[in-house]
Amino acid sequence: MLRSAKRSYEHLINHVPKLLLVTIIFAVFIQAFKQAPYHLLDDNYFIHTLTFCLLAISILAFYFLNKPQTIYLVDFACFKPPSMLRVPYATAVEHAHIILASEPKSVSFQVKIFDRSGLGEETCLPHSLHYLPPKPNMMDARDEAEMVIFSAMDSLLQQTGISPKDIDILIVNCSLFAPTPSISAMVVNKYKMRSNVKSYNLSGMGCSAGLISIDFAKNLLQVHPESYAVVISTEIITPNSYTGKERSMLVPNCLFRIGGAAILLTNKRSQRKHAKYTLLHVVRTHKGSEDKSYRCVTQEEDKEGHVGIALNLDLMVIAGNSLKSNISSIGPLVLPASEQLLFIFNLFGRKFLKLDLKPYIPDFKKAFRHFCIHAGGRAVIDELQKSLRLTSEHVEASRMTLHRFGNTSSSSLWYEIGYMEAKGRMKKGERVWQIGFW
């Protein structure tokens, strides 16, 4: 009985705006129909009616001319590393024992991380990091970038059938490897793109850079009609393998693996039937003004001069707080009216009526069918599953991506969508929420 009442409430509340609009339109038509026979021959009435019609047409024309262009995601392709680059659990542990032979505590720490990481036997590292000890250089890093990016781009071009010369906008995001010539220039040169292609590189933005690039592409497509935009999302890890013994800097060695994705976006209405997805909202929450957030992930040198990525102990707390802020921004855009009202009533009761109520967490399962949580680690997925009250099925794609490919940084979200598609779970009309952070 209670469940039926709740469903009735949600159905009624969610359709109130539509019912109200239909009622107003119906009332206006009835009133006009009643008045029309008496004023049909009245010149003033004819002038007023004509003016009203022209005004209505002008408003509609202004709305459609200034309406944001719909952005379509035509297709995407993920890099699949060759099996010869695999790093099974036994190999990773053996290498840790050899490289850190004089630091048994550091070896023990890495073994614990491997055990708890959620990574499987198929994750891969670039060729240069298989050497003992690894001594990566700039050439090795470029080789990795070419292997990952060109493979993903070749797959994307083959899947979509477009020519490189059709690409109007190119955006590449890679946080820690920013060579000269740039990675985007490398892509332009390889595929002989047009001289007027708008190319950009985003660096230093971590695992969230993939969605930031999508937002950037969306904004560019709003001002460049009838265009194609390609976003390449990757992290080149060859030059960023840590060779020291600081524990906070050894964790990325255990989690990060090779990966990348290429995504084709467009605002061409002719591609609507061919596109896989429509981009609805992109919401970014930046906590860089807070010192703890600013310092939670840093590239730095240890006491012995070894460069690596240091992860702060407060990382999970900071990520949780950032997610709460992001939810407050995206909630009004996607949640049904029933959930928004429940949230407002709860907030009003706690803040103004001083009622002893727990903060109401909206049920985002009513807004989204699928969830792509950045596969940063098992603890990250566990925490977000708990916070958003998701089922095991909702986070399966994230867990399986982590298990099969490891933490591929900004491209992990695309491996997750690829997993859902391969399982046949993505249906027409369903919404997907991609959650990335750093």
PDB file of C-alpha atoms in Angstrom, residues 15-291:
ATOM      1  CA  HIS A  15       3.833  15.369 -14.507  1.00  0.00           C
ATOM      2  CA  VAL A  16       2.506  18.504 -12.775  1.00  0.00           C
ATOM      3  CA  PRO A  17       4.377  20.961 -15.094  1.00  0.00           C
ATOM      4  CA  LYS A  18       3.070  19.208 -18.226  1.00  0.00           C
ATOM      5  CA  LEU A  19      -0.484  19.070 -16.874  1.00  0.00           C
ATOM      6  CA  LEU A  20      -0.349  22.752 -15.935  1.00  0.00           C
ATOM      7  CA  LEU A  21       0.906  23.765 -19.386  1.00  0.00           C
ATOM      8  CA  VAL A  22      -1.757  21.721 -21.161  1.00  0.00           C
ATOM      9  CA  THR A  23      -4.458  23.231 -18.899  1.00  0.00           C
ATOM     10  CA  ILE A  24      -3.342  26.808 -19.659  1.00  0.00           C
ATOM     11  CA  ILE A  25      -3.214  26.193 -23.425  1.00  0.00           C
ATOM     12  CA  PHE A  26      -6.628  24.527 -23.345  1.00  0.00           C
ATOM     13  CA  ALA A  27      -8.113  27.452 -21.367  1.00  0.00           C
ATOM     14  CA  VAL A  28      -6.670  30.026 -23.805  1.00  0.00           C
ATOM     15  CA  PHE A  29      -8.118  28.187 -26.804  1.00  0.00           C
ATOM     16  CA  ILE A  30     -11.568  27.967 -25.194  1.00  0.00           C
ATOM     17  CA  GLN A  31     -11.526  31.683 -24.390  1.00  0.00           C
ATOM     18  CA  ALA A  32     -10.413  32.544 -27.935  1.00  0.00           C
ATOM     19  CA  PHE A  33     -13.103  30.306 -29.418  1.00  0.00           C
ATOM     20  CA  LYS A  34     -15.787  32.026 -27.320  1.00  0.00           C
ATOM     21  CA  GLN A  35     -14.668  35.509 -28.358  1.00  0.00           C
ATOM     22  CA  ALA A  36     -13.970  34.835 -32.034  1.00  0.00           C
ATOM     23  CA  PRO A  37     -17.570  34.887 -33.462  1.00  0.00           C
ATOM     24  CA  TYR A  38     -18.251  38.370 -32.043  1.00  0.00           C
ATOM     25  CA  HIS A  39     -15.037  39.965 -33.174  1.00  0.00           C
ATOM     26  CA  LEU A  40     -14.421  38.290 -36.495  1.00  0.00           C
ATOM     27  CA  LEU A  41     -15.262  41.424 -38.440  1.00  0.00           C
ATOM     28  CA  ASP A  42     -13.686  43.810 -35.949  1.00  0.00           C
ATOM     29  CA  ASP A  43     -10.595  45.468 -37.489  1.00  0.00           C
ATOM     30  CA  ASN A  44      -9.037  46.104 -34.083  1.00  0.00           C
ATOM     31  CA  TYR A  45      -9.494  42.478 -33.149  1.00  0.00           C
ATOM     32  CA  PHE A  46      -7.875  41.399 -36.425  1.00  0.00           C
ATOM     33  CA  ILE A  47      -4.901  43.712 -35.833  1.00  0.00           C
ATOM     34  CA  HIS A  48      -4.514  42.493 -32.244  1.00  0.00           C
ATOM     35  CA  THR A  49      -4.683  38.851 -33.356  1.00  0.00           C
ATOM     36  CA  LEU A  50      -2.132  39.427 -36.127  1.00  0.00           C
ATOM     37  CA  THR A  51       0.194  41.219 -33.705  1.00  0.00           C
ATOM     38  CA  PHE A  52      -0.141  38.402 -31.193  1.00  0.00           C
ATOM     39  CA  CYS A  53       0.646  35.783 -33.846  1.00  0.00           C
ATOM     40  CA  LEU A  54       3.687  37.689 -35.114  1.00  0.00           C
ATOM     41  CA  LEU A  55       4.932  38.107 -31.547  1.00  0.00           C
ATOM     42  CA  ALA A  56       4.498  34.401 -30.877  1.00  0.00           C
ATOM     43  CA  ILE A  57       6.339  33.521 -34.100  1.00  0.00           C
ATOM     44  CA  SER A  58       9.161  35.949 -33.209  1.00  0.00           C
ATOM     45  CA  ILE A  59       9.541  34.426 -29.745  1.00  0.00           C
ATOM     46  CA  LEU A  60       9.639  30.897 -31.161  1.00  0.00           C
ATOM     47  CA  ALA A  61      12.159  31.926 -33.841  1.00  0.00           C
ATOM     48  CA  PHE A  62      14.377  33.602 -31.218  1.00  0.00           C
ATOM     49  CA  TYR A  63      14.190  30.490 -29.028  1.00  0.00           C
ATOM     50  CA  PHE A  64      15.167  28.067 -31.785  1.00  0.00           C
ATOM     51  CA  LEU A  65      17.948  30.325 -33.103  1.00  0.00           C
ATOM     52  CA  ASN A  66      19.503  30.701 -29.632  1.00  0.00           C
ATOM     53  CA  LYS A  67      18.812  27.181 -28.414  1.00  0.00           C
ATOM     54  CA  PRO A  68      22.064  25.346 -27.557  1.00  0.00           C
ATOM     55  CA  GLN A  69      23.042  22.913 -30.263  1.00  0.00           C
ATOM     56  CA  THR A  70      22.503  19.254 -29.477  1.00  0.00           C
ATOM     57  CA  ILE A  71      25.796  17.397 -29.132  1.00  0.00           C
ATOM     58  CA  TYR A  72      25.897  13.815 -30.332  1.00  0.00           C
ATOM     59  CA  LEU A  73      28.463  11.173 -29.419  1.00  0.00           C
ATOM     60  CA  VAL A  74      28.780   9.266 -32.672  1.00  0.00           C
ATOM     61  CA  ASP A  75      31.065   6.491 -31.411  1.00  0.00           C
ATOM     62  CA  PHE A  76      34.196   5.799 -29.368  1.00  0.00           C
ATOM     63  CA  ALA A  77      37.064   3.325 -29.408  1.00  0.00           C
ATOM     64  CA  CYS A  78      39.268   2.046 -26.579  1.00  0.00           C
ATOM     65  CA  PHE A  79      42.858   0.850 -26.866  1.00  0.00           C
ATOM     66  CA  LYS A  80      43.272  -2.852 -26.193  1.00  0.00           C
ATOM     67  CA  PRO A  81      46.883  -3.616 -25.226  1.00  0.00           C
ATOM     68  CA  PRO A  82      48.600  -6.671 -26.721  1.00  0.00           C
ATOM     69  CA  SER A  83      48.878  -9.711 -24.463  1.00  0.00           C
ATOM     70  CA  MET A  84      52.688  -9.568 -24.448  1.00  0.00           C
ATOM     71  CA  LEU A  85      52.452  -6.465 -22.214  1.00  0.00           C
ATOM     72  CA  ARG A  86      50.538  -8.283 -19.468  1.00  0.00           C
ATOM     73  CA  VAL A  87      51.658  -7.934 -15.859  1.00  0.00           C
ATOM     74  CA  PRO A  88      50.193 -10.868 -13.895  1.00  0.00           C
ATOM     75  CA  TYR A  89      50.144 -10.715 -10.118  1.00  0.00           C
ATOM     76  CA  ALA A  90      53.157 -13.058  -9.779  1.00  0.00           C
ATOM     77  CA  THR A  91      55.210 -10.942 -12.198  1.00  0.00           C
ATOM     78  CA  ALA A  92      54.354  -7.702 -10.369  1.00  0.00           C
ATOM     79  CA  VAL A  93      55.372  -9.195  -7.012  1.00  0.00           C
ATOM     80  CA  GLU A  94      58.585 -10.665  -8.444  1.00  0.00           C
ATOM     81  CA  HIS A  95      59.570  -7.330  -9.978  1.00  0.00           C
ATOM     82  CA  ALA A  96      58.884  -5.553  -6.692  1.00  0.00           C
ATOM     83  CA  HIS A  97      61.219  -7.994  -4.882  1.00  0.00           C
ATOM     84  CA  ILE A  98      63.976  -7.426  -7.449  1.00  0.00           C
ATOM     85  CA  ILE A  99      63.696  -3.639  -7.820  1.00  0.00           C
ATOM     86  CA  LEU A 100      63.293  -2.974  -4.076  1.00  0.00           C
ATOM     87  CA  ALA A 101      65.504  -5.805  -2.833  1.00  0.00           C
ATOM     88  CA  SER A 102      67.071  -3.558  -0.171  1.00  0.00           C
ATOM     89  CA  GLU A 103      63.663  -2.333   1.060  1.00  0.00           C
ATOM     90  CA  PRO A 104      61.673  -5.334   2.342  1.00  0.00           C
ATOM     91  CA  LYS A 105      59.094  -3.100   4.056  1.00  0.00           C
ATOM     92  CA  SER A 106      58.365  -1.326   0.785  1.00  0.00           C
ATOM     93  CA  VAL A 107      58.028  -4.685  -0.972  1.00  0.00           C
ATOM     94  CA  SER A 108      55.627  -5.911   1.699  1.00  0.00           C
ATOM     95  CA  PHE A 109      53.613  -2.718   1.329  1.00  0.00           C
ATOM     96  CA  GLN A 110      53.349  -3.137  -2.444  1.00  0.00           C
ATOM     97  CA  VAL A 111      52.282  -6.759  -2.098  1.00  0.00           C
ATOM     98  CA  LYS A 112      49.444  -5.678   0.217  1.00  0.00           C
ATOM     99  CA  ILE A 113      48.355  -3.065  -2.329  1.00  0.00           C
ATOM    100  CA  PHE A 114      48.369  -5.687  -5.096  1.00  0.00           C
ATOM    101  CA  ASP A 115      46.234  -7.992  -2.943  1.00  0.00           C
ATOM    102  CA  ARG A 116      43.631  -5.311  -2.246  1.00  0.00           C
ATOM    103  CA  SER A 117      43.750  -3.426  -5.546  1.00  0.00           C
ATOM    104  CA  GLY A 118      41.077  -5.340  -7.460  1.00  0.00           C
ATOM    105  CA  LEU A 119      43.376  -5.709 -10.493  1.00  0.00           C
ATOM    106  CA  GLY A 120      43.321  -8.985 -12.409  1.00  0.00           C
ATOM    107  CA  GLU A 121      45.880 -10.985 -14.375  1.00  0.00           C
ATOM    108  CA  GLU A 122      45.336  -9.202 -17.722  1.00  0.00           C
ATOM    109  CA  THR A 123      46.365  -5.619 -16.887  1.00  0.00           C
ATOM    110  CA  CYS A 124      49.276  -4.251 -18.932  1.00  0.00           C
ATOM    111  CA  LEU A 125      52.261  -1.942 -18.626  1.00  0.00           C
ATOM    112  CA  PRO A 126      54.212  -0.342 -21.493  1.00  0.00           C
ATOM    113  CA  HIS A 127      57.183  -2.235 -22.878  1.00  0.00           C
ATOM    114  CA  SER A 128      59.870  -0.111 -21.185  1.00  0.00           C
ATOM    115  CA  LEU A 129      58.543  -0.828 -17.682  1.00  0.00           C
ATOM    116  CA  HIS A 130      59.090  -4.559 -18.130  1.00  0.00           C
ATOM    117  CA  TYR A 131      62.855  -4.134 -17.913  1.00  0.00           C
ATOM    118  CA  LEU A 132      64.697  -4.761 -14.636  1.00  0.00           C
ATOM    119  CA  PRO A 133      65.300  -2.167 -13.440  1.00  0.00           C
ATOM    120  CA  PRO A 134      63.124   0.034 -15.672  1.00  0.00           C
ATOM    121  CA  LYS A 135      64.946   2.984 -17.213  1.00  0.00           C
ATOM    122  CA  PRO A 136      62.322   4.790 -19.315  1.00  0.00           C
ATOM    123  CA  ASN A 137      63.281   7.711 -21.535  1.00  0.00           C
ATOM    124  CA  MET A 138      61.571  10.233 -23.815  1.00  0.00           C
ATOM    125  CA  MET A 139      61.670   7.908 -26.825  1.00  0.00           C
ATOM    126  CA  ASP A 140      59.965   5.140 -24.839  1.00  0.00           C
ATOM    127  CA  ALA A 141      57.248   7.568 -23.736  1.00  0.00           C
ATOM    128  CA  ARG A 142      56.626   8.654 -27.333  1.00  0.00           C
ATOM    129  CA  ASP A 143      56.465   5.003 -28.418  1.00  0.00           C
ATOM    130  CA  GLU A 144      53.777   4.353 -25.806  1.00  0.00           C
ATOM    131  CA  ALA A 145      51.830   7.457 -26.851  1.00  0.00           C
ATOM    132  CA  GLU A 146      51.918   6.437 -30.516  1.00  0.00           C
ATOM    133  CA  MET A 147      50.891   2.853 -29.778  1.00  0.00           C
ATOM    134  CA  VAL A 148      47.926   3.832 -27.581  1.00  0.00           C
ATOM    135  CA  ILE A 149      46.652   6.881 -29.455  1.00  0.00           C
ATOM    136  CA  PHE A 150      47.136   5.672 -33.021  1.00  0.00           C
ATOM    137  CA  SER A 151      45.522   2.327 -32.246  1.00  0.00           C
ATOM    138  CA  ALA A 152      42.463   4.007 -30.706  1.00  0.00           C
ATOM    139  CA  MET A 153      42.247   6.550 -33.547  1.00  0.00           C
ATOM    140  CA  ASP A 154      42.517   3.854 -36.238  1.00  0.00           C
ATOM    141  CA  SER A 155      39.668   1.935 -34.606  1.00  0.00           C
ATOM    142  CA  LEU A 156      37.522   5.072 -34.322  1.00  0.00           C
ATOM    143  CA  LEU A 157      38.047   6.045 -37.961  1.00  0.00           C
ATOM    144  CA  GLN A 158      37.244   2.514 -39.086  1.00  0.00           C
ATOM    145  CA  GLN A 159      34.080   2.325 -36.947  1.00  0.00           C
ATOM    146  CA  THR A 160      32.698   5.716 -38.003  1.00  0.00           C
ATOM    147  CA  GLY A 161      33.920   5.816 -41.608  1.00  0.00           C
ATOM    148  CA  ILE A 162      34.964   9.468 -41.423  1.00  0.00           C
ATOM    149  CA  SER A 163      38.165  10.809 -42.942  1.00  0.00           C
ATOM    150  CA  PRO A 164      40.816  12.557 -40.802  1.00  0.00           C
ATOM    151  CA  LYS A 165      40.303  15.613 -42.988  1.00  0.00           C
ATOM    152  CA  ASP A 166      36.667  15.771 -41.823  1.00  0.00           C
ATOM    153  CA  ILE A 167      37.796  16.463 -38.245  1.00  0.00           C
ATOM    154  CA  ASP A 168      37.392  20.122 -37.300  1.00  0.00           C
ATOM    155  CA  ILE A 169      38.391  19.999 -33.604  1.00  0.00           C
ATOM    156  CA  LEU A 170      40.999  17.822 -31.892  1.00  0.00           C
ATOM    157  CA  ILE A 171      41.429  17.708 -28.115  1.00  0.00           C
ATOM    158  CA  VAL A 172      44.023  15.512 -26.391  1.00  0.00           C
ATOM    159  CA  ASN A 173      44.249  15.140 -22.624  1.00  0.00           C
ATOM    160  CA  CYS A 174      47.295  13.583 -20.963  1.00  0.00           C
ATOM    161  CA  SER A 175      48.217  14.791 -17.495  1.00  0.00           C
ATOM    162  CA  LEU A 176      51.863  13.920 -16.961  1.00  0.00           C
ATOM    163  CA  PHE A 177      53.441  13.693 -20.412  1.00  0.00           C
ATOM    164  CA  ALA A 178      53.542  16.970 -22.343  1.00  0.00           C
ATOM    165  CA  PRO A 179      56.317  16.779 -24.969  1.00  0.00           C
ATOM    166  CA  THR A 180      57.290  19.168 -27.754  1.00  0.00           C
ATOM    167  CA  PRO A 181      55.987  18.828 -30.458  1.00  0.00           C
ATOM    168  CA  SER A 182      52.748  18.248 -28.591  1.00  0.00           C
ATOM    169  CA  ILE A 183      50.724  15.044 -28.616  1.00  0.00           C
ATOM    170  CA  SER A 184      47.973  16.755 -30.641  1.00  0.00           C
ATOM    171  CA  ALA A 185      50.588  17.831 -33.198  1.00  0.00           C
ATOM    172  CA  MET A 186      51.726  14.192 -33.331  1.00  0.00           C
ATOM    173  CA  VAL A 187      48.157  13.156 -34.206  1.00  0.00           C
ATOM    174  CA  VAL A 188      47.749  15.914 -36.799  1.00  0.00           C
ATOM    175  CA  ASN A 189      51.009  14.879 -38.447  1.00  0.00           C
ATOM    176  CA  LYS A 190      50.214  11.162 -38.431  1.00  0.00           C
ATOM    177  CA  TYR A 191      46.761  11.538 -40.011  1.00  0.00           C
ATOM    178  CA  LYS A 192      47.600  14.563 -42.221  1.00  0.00           C
ATOM    179  CA  MET A 193      44.698  16.618 -40.904  1.00  0.00           C
ATOM    180  CA  ARG A 194      43.706  19.979 -42.359  1.00  0.00           C
ATOM    181  CA  SER A 195      45.831  23.036 -41.606  1.00  0.00           C
ATOM    182  CA  ASN A 196      42.861  24.814 -40.018  1.00  0.00           C
ATOM    183  CA  VAL A 197      42.001  22.028 -37.563  1.00  0.00           C
ATOM    184  CA  LYS A 198      41.555  23.446 -34.064  1.00  0.00           C
ATOM    185  CA  SER A 199      43.862  21.376 -31.850  1.00  0.00           C
ATOM    186  CA  TYR A 200      44.349  21.573 -28.079  1.00  0.00           C
ATOM    187  CA  ASN A 201      46.300  19.790 -25.333  1.00  0.00           C
ATOM    188  CA  LEU A 202      45.098  19.482 -21.736  1.00  0.00           C
ATOM    189  CA  SER A 203      47.658  18.467 -19.106  1.00  0.00           C
ATOM    190  CA  GLY A 204      47.907  18.231 -15.316  1.00  0.00           C
ATOM    191  CA  MET A 205      44.181  17.528 -14.835  1.00  0.00           C
ATOM    192  CA  GLY A 206      44.412  13.905 -13.742  1.00  0.00           C
ATOM    193  CA  CYS A 207      41.733  11.271 -14.000  1.00  0.00           C
ATOM    194  CA  SER A 208      38.940  13.821 -14.494  1.00  0.00           C
ATOM    195  CA  ALA A 209      40.530  15.247 -17.650  1.00  0.00           C
ATOM    196  CA  GLY A 210      38.496  13.006 -19.964  1.00  0.00           C
ATOM    197  CA  LEU A 211      35.186  14.585 -18.954  1.00  0.00           C
ATOM    198  CA  ILE A 212      36.770  18.052 -18.868  1.00  0.00           C
ATOM    199  CA  SER A 213      37.799  17.464 -22.491  1.00  0.00           C
ATOM    200  CA  ILE A 214      34.240  16.453 -23.365  1.00  0.00           C
ATOM    201  CA  ASP A 215      32.977  19.690 -21.791  1.00  0.00           C
ATOM    202  CA  PHE A 216      35.581  21.679 -23.746  1.00  0.00           C
ATOM    203  CA  ALA A 217      34.528  19.985 -26.982  1.00  0.00           C
ATOM    204  CA  LYS A 218      30.865  20.678 -26.199  1.00  0.00           C
ATOM    205  CA  ASN A 219      31.571  24.401 -25.746  1.00  0.00           C
ATOM    206  CA  LEU A 220      33.549  24.573 -28.981  1.00  0.00           C
ATOM    207  CA  LEU A 221      30.794  22.798 -30.897  1.00  0.00           C
ATOM    208  CA  GLN A 222      28.306  25.409 -29.671  1.00  0.00           C
ATOM    209  CA  VAL A 223      30.113  28.092 -31.683  1.00  0.00           C
ATOM    210  CA  HIS A 224      31.289  26.006 -34.649  1.00  0.00           C
ATOM    211  CA  PRO A 225      28.226  24.619 -36.472  1.00  0.00           C
ATOM    212  CA  GLU A 226      28.303  21.472 -38.580  1.00  0.00           C
ATOM    213  CA  SER A 227      31.583  20.248 -37.102  1.00  0.00           C
ATOM    214  CA  TYR A 228      33.251  17.053 -35.942  1.00  0.00           C
ATOM    215  CA  ALA A 229      35.291  16.977 -32.725  1.00  0.00           C
ATOM    216  CA  VAL A 230      37.607  14.162 -31.639  1.00  0.00           C
ATOM    217  CA  VAL A 231      38.635  13.801 -27.996  1.00  0.00           C
ATOM    218  CA  ILE A 232      41.614  11.566 -27.204  1.00  0.00           C
ATOM    219  CA  SER A 233      41.864  10.644 -23.544  1.00  0.00           C
ATOM    220  CA  THR A 234      44.925   8.856 -22.168  1.00  0.00           C
ATOM    221  CA  GLU A 235      47.702   8.805 -19.584  1.00  0.00           C
ATOM    222  CA  ILE A 236      51.234   7.984 -20.710  1.00  0.00           C
ATOM    223  CA  ILE A 237      52.790   6.206 -17.750  1.00  0.00           C
ATOM    224  CA  THR A 238      56.241   5.324 -19.157  1.00  0.00           C
ATOM    225  CA  PRO A 239      58.054   8.403 -17.777  1.00  0.00           C
ATOM    226  CA  ASN A 240      56.088   8.428 -14.531  1.00  0.00           C
ATOM    227  CA  SER A 241      56.976   5.104 -12.955  1.00  0.00           C
ATOM    228  CA  TYR A 242      58.292   5.777  -9.453  1.00  0.00           C
ATOM    229  CA  THR A 243      61.628   4.117  -8.590  1.00  0.00           C
ATOM    230  CA  GLY A 244      61.950   5.245  -4.974  1.00  0.00           C
ATOM    231  CA  LYS A 245      60.681   3.817  -1.691  1.00  0.00           C
ATOM    232  CA  GLU A 246      58.154   6.355  -0.354  1.00  0.00           C
ATOM    233  CA  ARG A 247      54.955   4.444   0.336  1.00  0.00           C
ATOM    234  CA  SER A 248      52.535   7.195  -0.690  1.00  0.00           C
ATOM    235  CA  MET A 249      54.315   7.341  -4.056  1.00  0.00           C
ATOM    236  CA  LEU A 250      54.473   3.577  -4.588  1.00  0.00           C
ATOM    237  CA  VAL A 251      50.673   3.203  -4.711  1.00  0.00           C
ATOM    238  CA  PRO A 252      50.283   4.575  -8.290  1.00  0.00           C
ATOM    239  CA  ASN A 253      52.811   1.960  -9.507  1.00  0.00           C
ATOM    240  CA  CYS A 254      50.436  -0.737  -8.250  1.00  0.00           C
ATOM    241  CA  LEU A 255      47.236   0.713  -9.733  1.00  0.00           C
ATOM    242  CA  PHE A 256      47.951   2.593 -12.966  1.00  0.00           C
ATOM    243  CA  ARG A 257      48.055   0.701 -16.239  1.00  0.00           C
ATOM    244  CA  ILE A 258      48.292   1.484 -19.956  1.00  0.00           C
ATOM    245  CA  GLY A 259      45.108   2.634 -21.695  1.00  0.00           C
ATOM    246  CA  GLY A 260      43.400   5.262 -23.820  1.00  0.00           C
ATOM    247  CA  ALA A 261      40.246   6.114 -25.765  1.00  0.00           C
ATOM    248  CA  ALA A 262      39.193   8.183 -28.782  1.00  0.00           C
ATOM    249  CA  ILE A 263      35.707   9.735 -28.887  1.00  0.00           C
ATOM    250  CA  LEU A 264      33.916  11.350 -31.837  1.00  0.00           C
ATOM    251  CA  LEU A 265      31.445  14.167 -31.096  1.00  0.00           C
ATOM    252  CA  THR A 266      29.411  16.272 -33.508  1.00  0.00           C
ATOM    253  CA  ASN A 267      26.626  18.844 -33.713  1.00  0.00           C
ATOM    254  CA  LYS A 268      25.504  17.735 -37.166  1.00  0.00           C
ATOM    255  CA  ARG A 269      21.802  16.879 -37.158  1.00  0.00           C
ATOM    256  CA  SER A 270      22.433  14.518 -40.066  1.00  0.00           C
ATOM    257  CA  GLN A 271      24.366  12.284 -37.634  1.00  0.00           C
ATOM    258  CA  ARG A 272      21.479  11.974 -35.194  1.00  0.00           C
ATOM    259  CA  LYS A 273      20.394   8.585 -36.523  1.00  0.00           C
ATOM    260  CA  HIS A 274      23.943   7.235 -36.514  1.00  0.00           C
ATOM    261  CA  ALA A 275      25.027   8.547 -33.088  1.00  0.00           C
ATOM    262  CA  LYS A 276      25.145   6.242 -30.086  1.00  0.00           C
ATOM    263  CA  TYR A 277      24.485   8.882 -27.427  1.00  0.00           C
ATOM    264  CA  THR A 278      23.324  12.446 -26.870  1.00  0.00           C
ATOM    265  CA  LEU A 279      25.262  14.622 -24.431  1.00  0.00           C
ATOM    266  CA  LEU A 280      22.820  16.198 -21.969  1.00  0.00           C
ATOM    267  CA  HIS A 281      24.801  17.766 -19.114  1.00  0.00           C
ATOM    268  CA  VAL A 282      28.382  18.256 -18.008  1.00  0.00           C
ATOM    269  CA  VAL A 283      28.851  19.546 -14.459  1.00  0.00           C
ATOM    270  CA  ARG A 284      32.305  20.266 -13.050  1.00  0.00           C
ATOM    271  CA  THR A 285      33.117  20.978  -9.397  1.00  0.00           C
ATOM    272  CA  HIS A 286      36.547  22.533  -8.769  1.00  0.00           C
ATOM    273  CA  LYS A 287      37.912  22.363  -5.208  1.00  0.00           C
ATOM    274  CA  GLY A 288      41.357  23.753  -6.036  1.00  0.00           C
ATOM    275  CA  SER A 289      40.820  26.793  -3.824  1.00  0.00           C
ATOM    276  CA  GLU A 290      40.985  24.531  -0.762  1.00  0.00           C
ATOM    277  CA  ASP A 291      44.528  23.685   0.316  1.00  0.00           C
TER     278      ASP A 291
END
